[in-house]
Coordinates of C-alpha atoms and ligand atoms in Angstrom, one line a residue:
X13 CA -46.5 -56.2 55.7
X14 CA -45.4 -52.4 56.4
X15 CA -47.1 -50.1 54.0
X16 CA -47.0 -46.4 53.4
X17 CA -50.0 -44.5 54.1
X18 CA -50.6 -41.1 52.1
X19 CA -52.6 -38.9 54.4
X20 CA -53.6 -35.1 52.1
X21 CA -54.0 -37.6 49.3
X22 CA -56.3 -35.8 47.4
X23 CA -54.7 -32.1 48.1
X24 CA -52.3 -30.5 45.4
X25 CA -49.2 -31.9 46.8
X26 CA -50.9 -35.0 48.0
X27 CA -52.1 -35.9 43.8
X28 CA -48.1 -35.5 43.2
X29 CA -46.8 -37.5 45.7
X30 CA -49.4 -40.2 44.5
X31 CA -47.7 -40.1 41.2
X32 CA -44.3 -40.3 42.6
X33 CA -44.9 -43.6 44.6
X34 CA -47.0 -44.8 41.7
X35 CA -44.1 -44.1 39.1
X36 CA -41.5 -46.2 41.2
X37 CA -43.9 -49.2 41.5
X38 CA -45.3 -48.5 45.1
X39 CA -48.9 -48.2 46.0
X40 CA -49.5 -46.1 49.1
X41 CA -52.8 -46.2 51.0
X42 CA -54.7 -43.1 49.5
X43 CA -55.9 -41.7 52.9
X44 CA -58.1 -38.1 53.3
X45 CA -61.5 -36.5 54.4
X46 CA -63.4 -37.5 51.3
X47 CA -64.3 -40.9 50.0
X48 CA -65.3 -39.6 46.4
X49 CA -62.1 -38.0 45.7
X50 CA -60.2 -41.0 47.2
X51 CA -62.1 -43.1 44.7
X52 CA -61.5 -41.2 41.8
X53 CA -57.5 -40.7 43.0
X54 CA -57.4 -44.0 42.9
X55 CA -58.8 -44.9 40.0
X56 CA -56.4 -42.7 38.4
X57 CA -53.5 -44.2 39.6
X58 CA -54.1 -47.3 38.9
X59 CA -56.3 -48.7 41.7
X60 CA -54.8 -48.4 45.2
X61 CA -57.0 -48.8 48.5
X62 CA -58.5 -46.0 50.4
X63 CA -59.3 -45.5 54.0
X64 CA -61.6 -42.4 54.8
X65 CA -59.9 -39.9 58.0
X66 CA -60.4 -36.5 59.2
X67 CA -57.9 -34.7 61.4
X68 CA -61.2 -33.8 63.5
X69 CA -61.8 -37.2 64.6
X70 CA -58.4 -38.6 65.9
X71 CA -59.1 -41.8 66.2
X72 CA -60.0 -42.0 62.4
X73 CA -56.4 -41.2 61.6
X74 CA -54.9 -43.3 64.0
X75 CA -56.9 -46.3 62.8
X76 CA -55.0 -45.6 59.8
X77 CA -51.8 -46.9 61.0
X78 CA -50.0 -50.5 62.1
X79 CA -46.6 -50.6 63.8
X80 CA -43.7 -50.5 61.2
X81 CA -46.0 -48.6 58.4
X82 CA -44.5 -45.2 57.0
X83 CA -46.9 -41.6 57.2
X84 CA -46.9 -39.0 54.6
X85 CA -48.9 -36.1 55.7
X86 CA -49.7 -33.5 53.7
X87 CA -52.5 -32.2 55.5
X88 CA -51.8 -28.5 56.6
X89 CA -52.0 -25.5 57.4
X90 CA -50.0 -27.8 59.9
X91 CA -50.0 -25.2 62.9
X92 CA -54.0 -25.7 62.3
X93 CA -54.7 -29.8 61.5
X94 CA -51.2 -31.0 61.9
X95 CA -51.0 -32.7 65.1
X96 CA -53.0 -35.6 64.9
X97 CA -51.0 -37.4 62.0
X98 CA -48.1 -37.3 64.2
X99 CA -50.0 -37.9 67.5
X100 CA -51.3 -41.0 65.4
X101 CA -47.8 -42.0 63.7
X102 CA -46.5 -41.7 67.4
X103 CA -49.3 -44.1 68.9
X104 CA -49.2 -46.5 66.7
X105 CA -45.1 -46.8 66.4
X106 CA -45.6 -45.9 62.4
X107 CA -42.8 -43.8 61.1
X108 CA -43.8 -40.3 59.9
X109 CA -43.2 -37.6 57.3
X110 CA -44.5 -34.3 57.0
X111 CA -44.4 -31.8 53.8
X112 CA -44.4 -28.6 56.6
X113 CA -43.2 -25.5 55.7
X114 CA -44.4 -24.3 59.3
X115 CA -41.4 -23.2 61.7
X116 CA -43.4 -23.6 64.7
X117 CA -44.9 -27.0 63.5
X118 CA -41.2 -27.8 63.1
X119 CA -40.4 -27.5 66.4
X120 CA -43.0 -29.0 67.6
X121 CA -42.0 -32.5 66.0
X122 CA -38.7 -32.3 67.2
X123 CA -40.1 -31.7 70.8
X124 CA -41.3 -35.4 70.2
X125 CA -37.8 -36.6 70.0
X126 CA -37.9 -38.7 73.5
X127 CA -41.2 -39.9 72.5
X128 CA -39.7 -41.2 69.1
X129 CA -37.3 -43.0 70.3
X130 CA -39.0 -44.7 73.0
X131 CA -41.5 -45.9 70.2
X132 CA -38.8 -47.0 67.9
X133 CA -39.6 -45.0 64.7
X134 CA -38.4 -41.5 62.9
X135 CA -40.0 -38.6 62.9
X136 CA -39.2 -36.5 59.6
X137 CA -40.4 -33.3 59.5
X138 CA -40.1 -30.8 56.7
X139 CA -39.0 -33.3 54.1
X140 CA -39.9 -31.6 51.4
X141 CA -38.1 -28.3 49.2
X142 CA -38.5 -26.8 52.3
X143 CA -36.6 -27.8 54.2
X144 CA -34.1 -30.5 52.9
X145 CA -31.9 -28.8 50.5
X146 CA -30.3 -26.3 52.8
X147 CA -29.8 -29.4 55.4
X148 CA -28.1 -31.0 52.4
X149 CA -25.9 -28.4 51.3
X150 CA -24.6 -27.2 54.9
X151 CA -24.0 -30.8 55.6
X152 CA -21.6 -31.4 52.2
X153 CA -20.0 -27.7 53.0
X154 CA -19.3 -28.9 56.6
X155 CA -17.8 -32.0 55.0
X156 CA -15.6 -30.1 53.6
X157 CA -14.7 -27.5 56.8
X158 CA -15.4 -29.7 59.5
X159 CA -13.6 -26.8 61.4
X160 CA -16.6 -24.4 60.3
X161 CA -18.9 -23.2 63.6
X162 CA -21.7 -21.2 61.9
X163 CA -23.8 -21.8 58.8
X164 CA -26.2 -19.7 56.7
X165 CA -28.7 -20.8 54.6
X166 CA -30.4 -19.6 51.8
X167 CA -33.8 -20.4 49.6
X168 CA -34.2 -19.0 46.0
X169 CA -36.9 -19.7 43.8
X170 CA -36.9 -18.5 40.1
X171 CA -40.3 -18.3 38.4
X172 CA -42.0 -19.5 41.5
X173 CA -45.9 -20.1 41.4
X174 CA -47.9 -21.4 44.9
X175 CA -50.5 -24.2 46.4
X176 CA -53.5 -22.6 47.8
X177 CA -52.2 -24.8 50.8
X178 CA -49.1 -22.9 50.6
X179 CA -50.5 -19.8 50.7
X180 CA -53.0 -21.0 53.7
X181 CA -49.7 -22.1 55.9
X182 CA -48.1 -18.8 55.3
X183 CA -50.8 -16.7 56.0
X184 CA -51.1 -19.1 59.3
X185 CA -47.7 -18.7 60.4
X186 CA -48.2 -14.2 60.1
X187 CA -48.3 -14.0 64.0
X188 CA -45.7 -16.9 64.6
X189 CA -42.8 -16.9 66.5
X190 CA -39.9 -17.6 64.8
X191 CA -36.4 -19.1 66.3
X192 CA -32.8 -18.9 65.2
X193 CA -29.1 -21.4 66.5
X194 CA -27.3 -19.1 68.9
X195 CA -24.6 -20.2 70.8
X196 CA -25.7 -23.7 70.6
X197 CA -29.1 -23.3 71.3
X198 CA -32.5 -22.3 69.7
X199 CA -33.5 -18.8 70.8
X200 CA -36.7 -16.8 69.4
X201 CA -36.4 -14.2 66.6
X202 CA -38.9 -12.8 64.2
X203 CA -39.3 -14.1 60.8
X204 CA -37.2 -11.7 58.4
X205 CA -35.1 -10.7 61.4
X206 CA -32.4 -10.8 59.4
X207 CA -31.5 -9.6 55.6
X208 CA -28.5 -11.1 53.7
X209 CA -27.4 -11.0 50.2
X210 CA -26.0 -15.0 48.6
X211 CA -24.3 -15.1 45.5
X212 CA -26.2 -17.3 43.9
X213 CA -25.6 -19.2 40.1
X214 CA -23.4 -15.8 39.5
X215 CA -25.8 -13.2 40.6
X216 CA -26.1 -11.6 44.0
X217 CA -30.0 -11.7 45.4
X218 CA -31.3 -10.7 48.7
X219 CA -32.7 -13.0 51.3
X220 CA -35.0 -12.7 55.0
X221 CA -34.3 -15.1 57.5
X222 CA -36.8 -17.6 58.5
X223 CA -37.3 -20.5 60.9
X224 CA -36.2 -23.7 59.1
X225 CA -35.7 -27.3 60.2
X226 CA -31.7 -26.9 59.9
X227 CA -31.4 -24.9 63.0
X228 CA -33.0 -28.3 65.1
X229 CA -31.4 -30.9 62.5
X230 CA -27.7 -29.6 61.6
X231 CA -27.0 -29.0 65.5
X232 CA -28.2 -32.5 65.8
X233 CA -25.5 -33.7 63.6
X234 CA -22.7 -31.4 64.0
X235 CA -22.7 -30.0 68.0
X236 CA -19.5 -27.9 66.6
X237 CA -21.9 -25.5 65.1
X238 CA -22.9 -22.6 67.2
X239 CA -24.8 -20.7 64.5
X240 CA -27.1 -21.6 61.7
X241 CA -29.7 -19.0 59.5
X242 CA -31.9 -19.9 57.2
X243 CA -33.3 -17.3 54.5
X244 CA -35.5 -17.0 51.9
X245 CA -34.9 -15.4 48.7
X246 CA -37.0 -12.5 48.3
X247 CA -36.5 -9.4 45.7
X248 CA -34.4 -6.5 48.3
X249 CA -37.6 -4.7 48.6
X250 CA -39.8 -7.2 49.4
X251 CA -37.4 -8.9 52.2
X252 CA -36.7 -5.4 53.7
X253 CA -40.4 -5.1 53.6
X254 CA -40.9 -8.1 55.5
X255 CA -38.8 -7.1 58.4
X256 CA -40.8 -4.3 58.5
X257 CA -44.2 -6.4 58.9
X258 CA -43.2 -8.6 60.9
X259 CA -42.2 -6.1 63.8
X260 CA -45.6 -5.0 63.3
X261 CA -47.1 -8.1 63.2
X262 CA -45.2 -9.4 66.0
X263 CA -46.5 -6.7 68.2
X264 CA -49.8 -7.6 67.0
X265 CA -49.1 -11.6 68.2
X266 CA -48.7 -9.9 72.0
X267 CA -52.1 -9.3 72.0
X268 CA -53.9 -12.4 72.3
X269 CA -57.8 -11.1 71.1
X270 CA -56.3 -8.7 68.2
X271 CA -54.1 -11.6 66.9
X272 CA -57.2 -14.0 67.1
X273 CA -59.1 -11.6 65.2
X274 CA -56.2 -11.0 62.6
X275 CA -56.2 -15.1 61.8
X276 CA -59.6 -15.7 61.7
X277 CA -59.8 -13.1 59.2
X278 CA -57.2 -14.4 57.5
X279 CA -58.5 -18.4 58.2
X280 CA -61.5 -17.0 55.8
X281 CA -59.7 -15.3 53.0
X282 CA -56.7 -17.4 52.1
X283 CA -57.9 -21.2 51.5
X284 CA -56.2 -24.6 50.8
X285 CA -57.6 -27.3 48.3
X286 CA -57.5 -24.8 45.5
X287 CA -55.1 -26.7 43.2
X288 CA -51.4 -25.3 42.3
X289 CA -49.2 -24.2 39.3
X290 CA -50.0 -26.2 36.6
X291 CA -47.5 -29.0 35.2
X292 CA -46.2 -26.2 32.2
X293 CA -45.6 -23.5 34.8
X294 CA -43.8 -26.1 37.0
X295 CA -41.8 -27.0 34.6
X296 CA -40.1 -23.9 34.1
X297 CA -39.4 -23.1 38.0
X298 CA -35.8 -23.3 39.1
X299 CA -34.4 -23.6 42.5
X300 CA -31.4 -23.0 44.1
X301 CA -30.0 -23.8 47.9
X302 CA -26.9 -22.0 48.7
X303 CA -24.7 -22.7 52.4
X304 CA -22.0 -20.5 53.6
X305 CA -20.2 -22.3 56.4
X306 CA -17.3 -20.0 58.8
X307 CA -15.6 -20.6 61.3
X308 CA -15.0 -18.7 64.4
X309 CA -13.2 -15.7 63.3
X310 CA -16.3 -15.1 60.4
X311 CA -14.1 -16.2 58.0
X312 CA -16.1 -18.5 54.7
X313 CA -14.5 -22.2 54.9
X314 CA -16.6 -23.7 52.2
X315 CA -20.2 -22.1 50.2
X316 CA -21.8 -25.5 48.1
X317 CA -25.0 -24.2 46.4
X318 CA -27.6 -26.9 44.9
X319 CA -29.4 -26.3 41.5
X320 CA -33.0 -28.0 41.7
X321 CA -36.5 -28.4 39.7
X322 CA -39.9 -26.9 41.3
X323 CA -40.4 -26.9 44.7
X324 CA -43.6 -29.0 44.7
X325 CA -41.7 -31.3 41.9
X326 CA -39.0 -32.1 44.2
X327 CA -41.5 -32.2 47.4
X328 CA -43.0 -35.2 46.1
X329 CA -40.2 -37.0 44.7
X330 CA -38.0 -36.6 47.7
X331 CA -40.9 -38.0 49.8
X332 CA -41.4 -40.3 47.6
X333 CA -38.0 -41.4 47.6
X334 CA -37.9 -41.2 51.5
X335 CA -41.1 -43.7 52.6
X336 CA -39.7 -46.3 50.2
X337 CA -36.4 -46.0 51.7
X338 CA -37.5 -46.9 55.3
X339 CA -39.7 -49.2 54.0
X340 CA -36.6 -50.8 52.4
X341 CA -34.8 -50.7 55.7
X342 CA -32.6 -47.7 54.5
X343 CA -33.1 -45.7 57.6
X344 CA -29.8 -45.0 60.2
X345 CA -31.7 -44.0 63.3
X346 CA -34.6 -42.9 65.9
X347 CA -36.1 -40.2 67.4
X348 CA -37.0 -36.5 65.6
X349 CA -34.3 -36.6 62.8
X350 CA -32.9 -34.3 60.3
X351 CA -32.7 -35.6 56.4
X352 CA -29.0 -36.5 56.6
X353 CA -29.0 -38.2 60.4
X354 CA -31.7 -40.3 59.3
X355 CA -30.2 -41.5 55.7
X356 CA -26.5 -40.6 55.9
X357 CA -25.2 -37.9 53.5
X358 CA -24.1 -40.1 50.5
X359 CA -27.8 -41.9 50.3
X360 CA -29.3 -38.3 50.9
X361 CA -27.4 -36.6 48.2
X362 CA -28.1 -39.4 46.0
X363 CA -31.8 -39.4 46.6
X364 CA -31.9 -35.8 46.3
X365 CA -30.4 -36.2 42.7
X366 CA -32.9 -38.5 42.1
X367 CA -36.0 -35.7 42.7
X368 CA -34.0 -33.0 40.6
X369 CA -31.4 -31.5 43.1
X370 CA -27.9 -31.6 42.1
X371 CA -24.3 -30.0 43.0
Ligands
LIG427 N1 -42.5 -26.7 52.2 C1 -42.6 -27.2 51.1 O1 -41.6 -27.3 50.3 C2 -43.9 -27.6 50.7 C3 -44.2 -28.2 49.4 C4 -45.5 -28.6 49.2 C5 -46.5 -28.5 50.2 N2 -46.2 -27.9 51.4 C6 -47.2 -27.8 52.5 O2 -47.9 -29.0 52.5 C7 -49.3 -28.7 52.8 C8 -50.2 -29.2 51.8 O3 -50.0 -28.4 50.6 P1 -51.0 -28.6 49.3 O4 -50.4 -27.7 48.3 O5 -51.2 -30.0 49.0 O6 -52.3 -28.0 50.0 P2 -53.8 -28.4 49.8 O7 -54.1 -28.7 48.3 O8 -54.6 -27.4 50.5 O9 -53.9 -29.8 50.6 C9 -54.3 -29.9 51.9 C10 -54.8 -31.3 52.2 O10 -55.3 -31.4 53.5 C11 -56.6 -32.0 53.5 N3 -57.4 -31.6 54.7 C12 -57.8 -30.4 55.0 N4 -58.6 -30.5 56.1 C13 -58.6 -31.8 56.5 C14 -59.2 -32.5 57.5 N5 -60.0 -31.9 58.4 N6 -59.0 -33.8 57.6 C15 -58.2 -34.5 56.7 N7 -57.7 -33.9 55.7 C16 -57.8 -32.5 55.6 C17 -57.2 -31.6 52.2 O11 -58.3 -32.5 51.9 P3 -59.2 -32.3 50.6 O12 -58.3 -32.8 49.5 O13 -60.3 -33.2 50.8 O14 -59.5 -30.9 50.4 C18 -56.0 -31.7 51.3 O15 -55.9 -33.0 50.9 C19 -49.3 -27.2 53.1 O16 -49.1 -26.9 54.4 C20 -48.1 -26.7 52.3 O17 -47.6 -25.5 52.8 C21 -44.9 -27.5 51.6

């Protein structure tokens, strides 16, 4: 029998996504580095197995796995221990998800695409807040302009609070490339590149572009589309701020020992498995994904904005919601797929209702 293996179990995202499967009457495999936590996770969820695996032994995660079973990895910084859960999920023909936040991590899954197929299973990376909204909304706008060539995304977070994972992955991805659609294809550009303003639930707020899973995943689905951004809501300051880093820190990435020196440093200061926003503070996060689709002459042919719950909230239940559905034969393809390409846009919109995301 197929069976969903949870790999980051015992990390802060990990615990929530344990919950989720646990809450709609699945038991994953509790997977991770340490066999005390493991026990203890599962004890608290009502008494799931465990198997003990460590992204530096390979062969320990790929012994995880059985052809047909469904990965969740949550273990990240990705850029740092991300490859061998989807070297594994490959090798074994297992289908895999990822929670990655990490543009370059991105691509590197969908570089798998041939691979993929050839081993008959999805690869979904990103499936979490970031970055399945956006996909979402640009695909319902460009449901409704089919005509529309270009779209641009935006992220905003009200009352946000972070993972010490998160935190670790984005001080990880500082001297990343970043990559943007242009005319069809994926060409670099640095993180924050770009500045935009969205009008977002009624307000206008200000937003830097970054490297996103829609730029690989919408032109998947809709070759029309020449262009596609993907931003972040920041406060104007702050996003016009990060422009300004990142040319520095960009210049800093040419420079192979200065930018080594720059992430070790970095590797020692800003540390993952230190918890996340409590369930109260969670609670009172709101999030918003907002698409602009135009067509060729820059003109706006449909904006669809989506009102959500807390990023890590949603994170677990869409992954959740995702594993099961494979495992329930709910999946539409093969190969390195975007959210809607691998469920169709009516399931994904009604599985995103389901974790808190709504029109
Ligand atoms: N983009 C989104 O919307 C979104 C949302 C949530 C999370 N994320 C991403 O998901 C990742 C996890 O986030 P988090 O908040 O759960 O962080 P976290 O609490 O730091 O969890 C990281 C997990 O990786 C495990 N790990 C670390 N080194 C390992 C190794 N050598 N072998 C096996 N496992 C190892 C940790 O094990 P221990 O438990 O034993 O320490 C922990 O379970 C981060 O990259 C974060 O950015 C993204």
């Amino acid at each position: 029998m197929p069976k969903i293996v949870l790999f980051g179990a015992t990390g802060y995202t990990g615990r929530l996504i344990a919950q989720a499967l646990t809450a709609r009457g699945t038991a994953p495999v509790l997977a991770g580095r340490n066999a005390d936590s493991l026990a203890q996770l599962a004890t608290e969820t009502g008494g799931a197995d465990t198997a003990v695996a460590d992204v530096t032994d390979p062969a320990s995660v790929r012994a995880l796995l059985g052809r047909g079973d469904v990965l969740i990895s949550t273990v990240g910084p990705f850029l740092r221990y991300g490859k061998p859960a989807l070297a594994a999920a490959v090798a074994a023909g297992a289908h895999y998800f990822d929670s990655t936040g990490e543009g370059p991590f991105i691509r590197t899954v969908f570089d798998h695409d041939d691979e993929a197929r050839r081993a008959d299973i999805a690869l979904l990376t990103a499936f979490g807040f970031d970055y399945v909204p956006g996909n979402l909304a640009a695909a319902l706008a460009l449901a409704e302009a089919p005509d529309a060539v270009r779209a641009d995304i935006g992220y905003f977070i009200a009352d946000p609070g972070t993972s010490g994972g998160t935190r670790a992955s984005m001080a990880g991805m500082l001297f990343e490339d970043g990559f943007a659609l242009r005319d069809g294809r994926i060409v670099p550009q640095r993180t924050a590149a770009r500045v935009r303003d969205f009008e977002v639930a009624g307000r206008s707020r200000t937003a830097a572009s970054v490297p996103g899973s829609e730029h690989f995943a919408l032109a998947r689905s809709y070759p029309q589309l020449r262009e596609a951004n993907v931003y972040l809501g920041l406060p104007g300051p702050a996003a016009h701020g990060l422009r300004a880093t990142s040319l520095i820190t960009a210049a800093i990435a040419r420079v192979e020992p200065v930018k080594k020196l720059g992430e070790t440093a970095l590797t020692r200061v800003v540390k993952g498995s230190t918890g996340g926003p409590a369930p109260a503070a969670r609670a009172r996060t709101r999030t918003w994904a907002v698409a602009d689709v135009s067509d060729a002459a820059g003109r706006n042919r449909a904006s669809v904005t989506l009102a959500g719950v807390d990023p890590y909230d949603f994170t677990a239940a869409i992954l959740a919601w995702g594993a099961r559905t494979v495992l329930d034969g709910g999946l539409l393809g093969t190969g390195a797929l975007g959210p809607v390409e691998a469920f169709g846009l009516d399931r994904l919109t009604a599985g995103a209702a389901e974790a808190g995301l709504n029109r």
